[in-house]
Amino acid sequence: MSQAHDELRDLVRTIPDFPNPGIQFRDVTTLLLDPAGLRGTIDALVASVDGPVDLIAAIDARGFAVGGAMATAMGAGLMLIRKDGKLPGATIAEDYALEYGTDRLAVHVDACAPGARVLLVDDLIATGGTAMAAARLVERAGGRLVGARFVINLPDLGGSAKLREAGIEVRSLLEFEGD
Ligand SMILES: O=P(O)(O)OC[C@H]1O[C@H](OP(=O)(O)OP(=O)(O)O)[C@H](O)[C@@H]1O
Ligand SMILES: Nc1ncnc2[nH]cnc12
């Protein structure tokens, strides 16, 4: 791996036993705090996208920071996939399980023009429960999912493999094994 890659990886802080015992929490906030780290992360993720994208679908909450910056850099729009109960208009929702609990995501029913090319973005993929629920919402809203991008992948938790099995093109910048 390149020095730049190792420098980005070193900016992610690991906090053991958060939010539950046994979880190694990979904290992206320390990477976002670093100006060169933030710029390097967004530039590398944008460079990993090949085809045209109309909308970035960013996942509440840490995904908003990464997805918003990518959308601006790519000249795409930004679709906010929110935790349920936060959006003011008519919504569709999906329940899901993640590494440390369960939750419900929602999106406005009219968030997306039919057939719009949508790239899913989040800070991290672990079990993939969150990303699979978000992918279902994009498709139910009428979008065409063209791929998914994550800053951090925890491959041992199987989420990236699950997305690939579902036919989604997945790339991530940094991997942490042994979780
Ligand atoms: O692949 P999974 O096992 O589903 O886990 C990944 C999700 O977990 C984290 O979000 P969290 O729900 O903690 O919300 P937050 O961004 O609001 O902190 C992370 O930002 C991903 O969205
Ligand atoms: N280990 C982990 N670290 C940070 N965010 C997460 N979301 C799910 N699992 C996580």
mmCIF file of N, CA and C in Angstrom, residues 43-101:
data_model
loop_
_atom_site.group_PDB
_atom_site.id
_atom_site.type_symbol
_atom_site.label_atom_id
_atom_site.label_comp_id
_atom_site.label_asym_id
_atom_site.label_seq_id
_atom_site.Cartn_x
_atom_site.Cartn_y
_atom_site.Cartn_z
ATOM 1 N N ASP A 43 -10.835 12.998 -2.378
ATOM 2 C CA ASP A 43 -10.226 12.886 -3.708
ATOM 3 C C ASP A 43 -10.126 11.418 -4.145
ATOM 4 N N ALA A 44 -9.698 10.553 -3.234
ATOM 5 C CA ALA A 44 -9.524 9.138 -3.599
ATOM 6 C C ALA A 44 -10.869 8.474 -3.882
ATOM 7 N N LEU A 45 -11.888 8.805 -3.085
ATOM 8 C CA LEU A 45 -13.204 8.203 -3.339
ATOM 9 C C LEU A 45 -13.783 8.691 -4.668
ATOM 10 N N VAL A 46 -13.630 9.985 -4.932
ATOM 11 C CA VAL A 46 -14.145 10.524 -6.204
ATOM 12 C C VAL A 46 -13.398 9.861 -7.384
ATOM 13 N N ALA A 47 -12.093 9.684 -7.243
ATOM 14 C CA ALA A 47 -11.304 9.071 -8.321
ATOM 15 C C ALA A 47 -11.696 7.614 -8.553
ATOM 16 N N SER A 48 -12.329 6.989 -7.568
ATOM 17 C CA SER A 48 -12.708 5.576 -7.716
ATOM 18 C C SER A 48 -14.018 5.392 -8.480
ATOM 19 N N VAL A 49 -14.664 6.506 -8.844
ATOM 20 C CA VAL A 49 -15.953 6.425 -9.544
ATOM 21 C C VAL A 49 -15.710 6.581 -11.041
ATOM 22 N N ASP A 50 -16.183 5.583 -11.832
ATOM 23 C CA ASP A 50 -15.902 5.600 -13.273
ATOM 24 C C ASP A 50 -16.979 6.336 -14.078
ATOM 25 N N GLY A 51 -18.208 5.864 -13.962
ATOM 26 C CA GLY A 51 -19.253 6.383 -14.845
ATOM 27 C C GLY A 51 -19.959 7.604 -14.288
ATOM 28 N N PRO A 52 -20.940 8.127 -15.041
ATOM 29 C CA PRO A 52 -21.691 9.301 -14.580
ATOM 30 C C PRO A 52 -22.617 8.988 -13.400
ATOM 31 N N VAL A 53 -22.744 9.972 -12.523
ATOM 32 C CA VAL A 53 -23.591 9.831 -11.335
ATOM 33 C C VAL A 53 -24.473 11.076 -11.241
ATOM 34 N N ASP A 54 -25.767 10.874 -11.095
ATOM 35 C CA ASP A 54 -26.684 12.015 -10.933
ATOM 36 C C ASP A 54 -26.829 12.421 -9.475
ATOM 37 N N LEU A 55 -26.894 11.419 -8.599
ATOM 38 C CA LEU A 55 -27.138 11.680 -7.180
ATOM 39 C C LEU A 55 -26.230 10.830 -6.309
ATOM 40 N N ILE A 56 -25.704 11.449 -5.258
ATOM 41 C CA ILE A 56 -25.080 10.688 -4.177
ATOM 42 C C ILE A 56 -26.158 10.441 -3.127
ATOM 43 N N ALA A 57 -26.355 9.186 -2.746
ATOM 44 C CA ALA A 57 -27.264 8.858 -1.645
ATOM 45 C C ALA A 57 -26.410 8.637 -0.416
ATOM 46 N N ALA A 58 -26.458 9.586 0.528
ATOM 47 C CA ALA A 58 -25.595 9.535 1.704
ATOM 48 C C ALA A 58 -26.414 9.092 2.918
ATOM 49 N N ILE A 59 -25.774 8.262 3.770
ATOM 50 C CA ILE A 59 -26.489 7.642 4.880
ATOM 51 C C ILE A 59 -26.206 8.385 6.194
ATOM 52 N N ASP A 60 -27.270 8.708 6.905
ATOM 53 C CA ASP A 60 -27.280 9.361 8.214
ATOM 54 C C ASP A 60 -26.381 8.586 9.193
ATOM 55 N N ALA A 61 -25.486 9.212 9.947
ATOM 56 C CA ALA A 61 -25.139 10.614 9.939
ATOM 57 C C ALA A 61 -23.729 10.826 9.383
ATOM 58 N N ARG A 62 -22.829 9.870 9.684
ATOM 59 C CA ARG A 62 -21.448 10.097 9.250
ATOM 60 C C ARG A 62 -21.315 10.069 7.736
ATOM 61 N N GLY A 63 -22.220 9.373 7.077
ATOM 62 C CA GLY A 63 -22.203 9.336 5.613
ATOM 63 C C GLY A 63 -22.500 10.684 4.988
ATOM 64 N N PHE A 64 -23.189 11.567 5.742
ATOM 65 C CA PHE A 64 -23.504 12.884 5.187
ATOM 66 C C PHE A 64 -22.233 13.695 4.938
ATOM 67 N N ALA A 65 -21.262 13.592 5.853
ATOM 68 C CA ALA A 65 -20.021 14.368 5.704
ATOM 69 C C ALA A 65 -19.278 13.928 4.448
ATOM 70 N N VAL A 66 -19.161 12.631 4.273
ATOM 71 C CA VAL A 66 -18.397 12.095 3.143
ATOM 72 C C VAL A 66 -19.182 12.277 1.841
ATOM 73 N N GLY A 67 -20.468 11.919 1.884
ATOM 74 C CA GLY A 67 -21.296 11.994 0.678
ATOM 75 C C GLY A 67 -21.507 13.423 0.209
ATOM 76 N N GLY A 68 -21.660 14.354 1.158
ATOM 77 C CA GLY A 68 -21.855 15.762 0.771
ATOM 78 C C GLY A 68 -20.639 16.309 0.059
ATOM 79 N N ALA A 69 -19.461 16.011 0.603
ATOM 80 C CA ALA A 69 -18.229 16.497 -0.031
ATOM 81 C C ALA A 69 -18.036 15.857 -1.407
ATOM 82 N N MET A 70 -18.358 14.569 -1.517
ATOM 83 C CA MET A 70 -18.219 13.902 -2.826
ATOM 84 C C MET A 70 -19.183 14.494 -3.853
ATOM 85 N N ALA A 71 -20.418 14.755 -3.429
ATOM 86 C CA ALA A 71 -21.420 15.300 -4.364
ATOM 87 C C ALA A 71 -20.953 16.644 -4.915
ATOM 88 N N THR A 72 -20.430 17.492 -4.034
ATOM 89 C CA THR A 72 -19.941 18.806 -4.479
ATOM 90 C C THR A 72 -18.801 18.634 -5.480
ATOM 91 N N ALA A 73 -17.864 17.764 -5.152
ATOM 92 C CA ALA A 73 -16.703 17.565 -6.030
ATOM 93 C C ALA A 73 -17.100 16.972 -7.376
ATOM 94 N N MET A 74 -18.163 16.157 -7.396
ATOM 95 C CA MET A 74 -18.545 15.443 -8.624
ATOM 96 C C MET A 74 -19.610 16.172 -9.426
ATOM 97 N N GLY A 75 -20.145 17.260 -8.872
ATOM 98 C CA GLY A 75 -21.236 17.947 -9.573
ATOM 99 C C GLY A 75 -22.518 17.130 -9.564
ATOM 100 N N ALA A 76 -22.698 16.305 -8.532
ATOM 101 C CA ALA A 76 -23.923 15.501 -8.391
ATOM 102 C C ALA A 76 -24.824 16.142 -7.338
ATOM 103 N N GLY A 77 -26.094 15.715 -7.317
ATOM 104 C CA GLY A 77 -26.995 16.127 -6.243
ATOM 105 C C GLY A 77 -26.820 15.219 -5.039
ATOM 106 N N LEU A 78 -27.488 15.567 -3.939
ATOM 107 C CA LEU A 78 -27.318 14.829 -2.684
ATOM 108 C C LEU A 78 -28.674 14.372 -2.150
ATOM 109 N N MET A 79 -28.835 13.061 -2.037
ATOM 110 C CA MET A 79 -30.048 12.478 -1.457
ATOM 111 C C MET A 79 -29.728 12.063 -0.019
ATOM 112 N N LEU A 80 -30.489 12.566 0.943
ATOM 113 C CA LEU A 80 -30.245 12.228 2.343
ATOM 114 C C LEU A 80 -31.106 11.031 2.742
ATOM 115 N N ILE A 81 -30.437 9.945 3.087
ATOM 116 C CA ILE A 81 -31.127 8.774 3.636
ATOM 117 C C ILE A 81 -31.016 8.889 5.149
ATOM 118 N N ARG A 82 -32.162 9.151 5.809
ATOM 119 C CA ARG A 82 -32.144 9.536 7.218
ATOM 120 C C ARG A 82 -32.665 8.438 8.134
ATOM 121 N N LYS A 83 -32.252 8.516 9.400
ATOM 122 C CA LYS A 83 -32.898 7.695 10.416
ATOM 123 C C LYS A 83 -34.374 8.100 10.422
ATOM 124 N N ASP A 84 -35.255 7.115 10.610
ATOM 125 C CA ASP A 84 -36.690 7.365 10.479
ATOM 126 C C ASP A 84 -37.169 8.436 11.465
ATOM 127 N N GLY A 85 -38.153 9.217 11.038
ATOM 128 C CA GLY A 85 -38.762 10.212 11.915
ATOM 129 C C GLY A 85 -38.188 11.607 11.770
ATOM 130 N N LYS A 86 -37.227 11.797 10.888
ATOM 131 C CA LYS A 86 -36.555 13.102 10.744
ATOM 132 C C LYS A 86 -36.997 13.867 9.506
ATOM 133 N N LEU A 87 -37.532 13.167 8.512
ATOM 134 C CA LEU A 87 -37.851 13.839 7.240
ATOM 135 C C LEU A 87 -39.278 14.382 7.284
ATOM 136 N N PRO A 88 -39.500 15.598 6.771
ATOM 137 C CA PRO A 88 -40.809 16.236 6.918
ATOM 138 C C PRO A 88 -41.867 15.777 5.915
ATOM 139 N N GLY A 89 -41.457 15.288 4.753
ATOM 140 C CA GLY A 89 -42.421 14.927 3.716
ATOM 141 C C GLY A 89 -42.825 13.455 3.812
ATOM 142 N N ALA A 90 -43.563 13.005 2.782
ATOM 143 C CA ALA A 90 -43.963 11.589 2.740
ATOM 144 C C ALA A 90 -42.728 10.732 2.495
ATOM 145 N N THR A 91 -42.619 9.647 3.253
ATOM 146 C CA THR A 91 -41.408 8.820 3.170
ATOM 147 C C THR A 91 -41.728 7.353 2.902
ATOM 148 N N ILE A 92 -40.686 6.634 2.477
ATOM 149 C CA ILE A 92 -40.689 5.172 2.505
ATOM 150 C C ILE A 92 -39.581 4.774 3.465
ATOM 151 N N ALA A 93 -39.717 3.617 4.129
ATOM 152 C CA ALA A 93 -38.758 3.248 5.176
ATOM 153 C C ALA A 93 -38.394 1.772 5.090
ATOM 154 N N GLU A 94 -37.236 1.450 5.645
ATOM 155 C CA GLU A 94 -36.741 0.060 5.698
ATOM 156 C C GLU A 94 -36.120 -0.183 7.068
ATOM 157 N N ASP A 95 -36.476 -1.300 7.693
ATOM 158 C CA ASP A 95 -35.830 -1.723 8.945
ATOM 159 C C ASP A 95 -34.554 -2.479 8.621
ATOM 160 N N TYR A 96 -33.593 -2.443 9.551
ATOM 161 C CA TYR A 96 -32.348 -3.178 9.319
ATOM 162 C C TYR A 96 -31.653 -3.455 10.644
ATOM 163 N N ALA A 97 -30.704 -4.408 10.584
ATOM 164 C CA ALA A 97 -29.851 -4.701 11.738
ATOM 165 C C ALA A 97 -28.443 -4.267 11.394
ATOM 166 N N LEU A 98 -27.688 -3.774 12.383
ATOM 167 C CA LEU A 98 -26.280 -3.447 12.157
ATOM 168 C C LEU A 98 -25.437 -4.130 13.213
ATOM 169 N N GLU A 99 -24.121 -3.819 13.255
ATOM 170 C CA GLU A 99 -23.221 -4.585 14.120
ATOM 171 C C GLU A 99 -23.666 -4.516 15.579
ATOM 172 N N TYR A 100 -24.261 -3.373 15.981
ATOM 173 C CA TYR A 100 -24.593 -3.219 17.401
ATOM 174 C C TYR A 100 -26.031 -2.771 17.639
ATOM 175 N N GLY A 101 -26.979 -3.277 16.833
ATOM 176 C CA GLY A 101 -28.372 -2.948 17.119
ATOM 177 C C GLY A 101 -29.263 -3.049 15.901
#
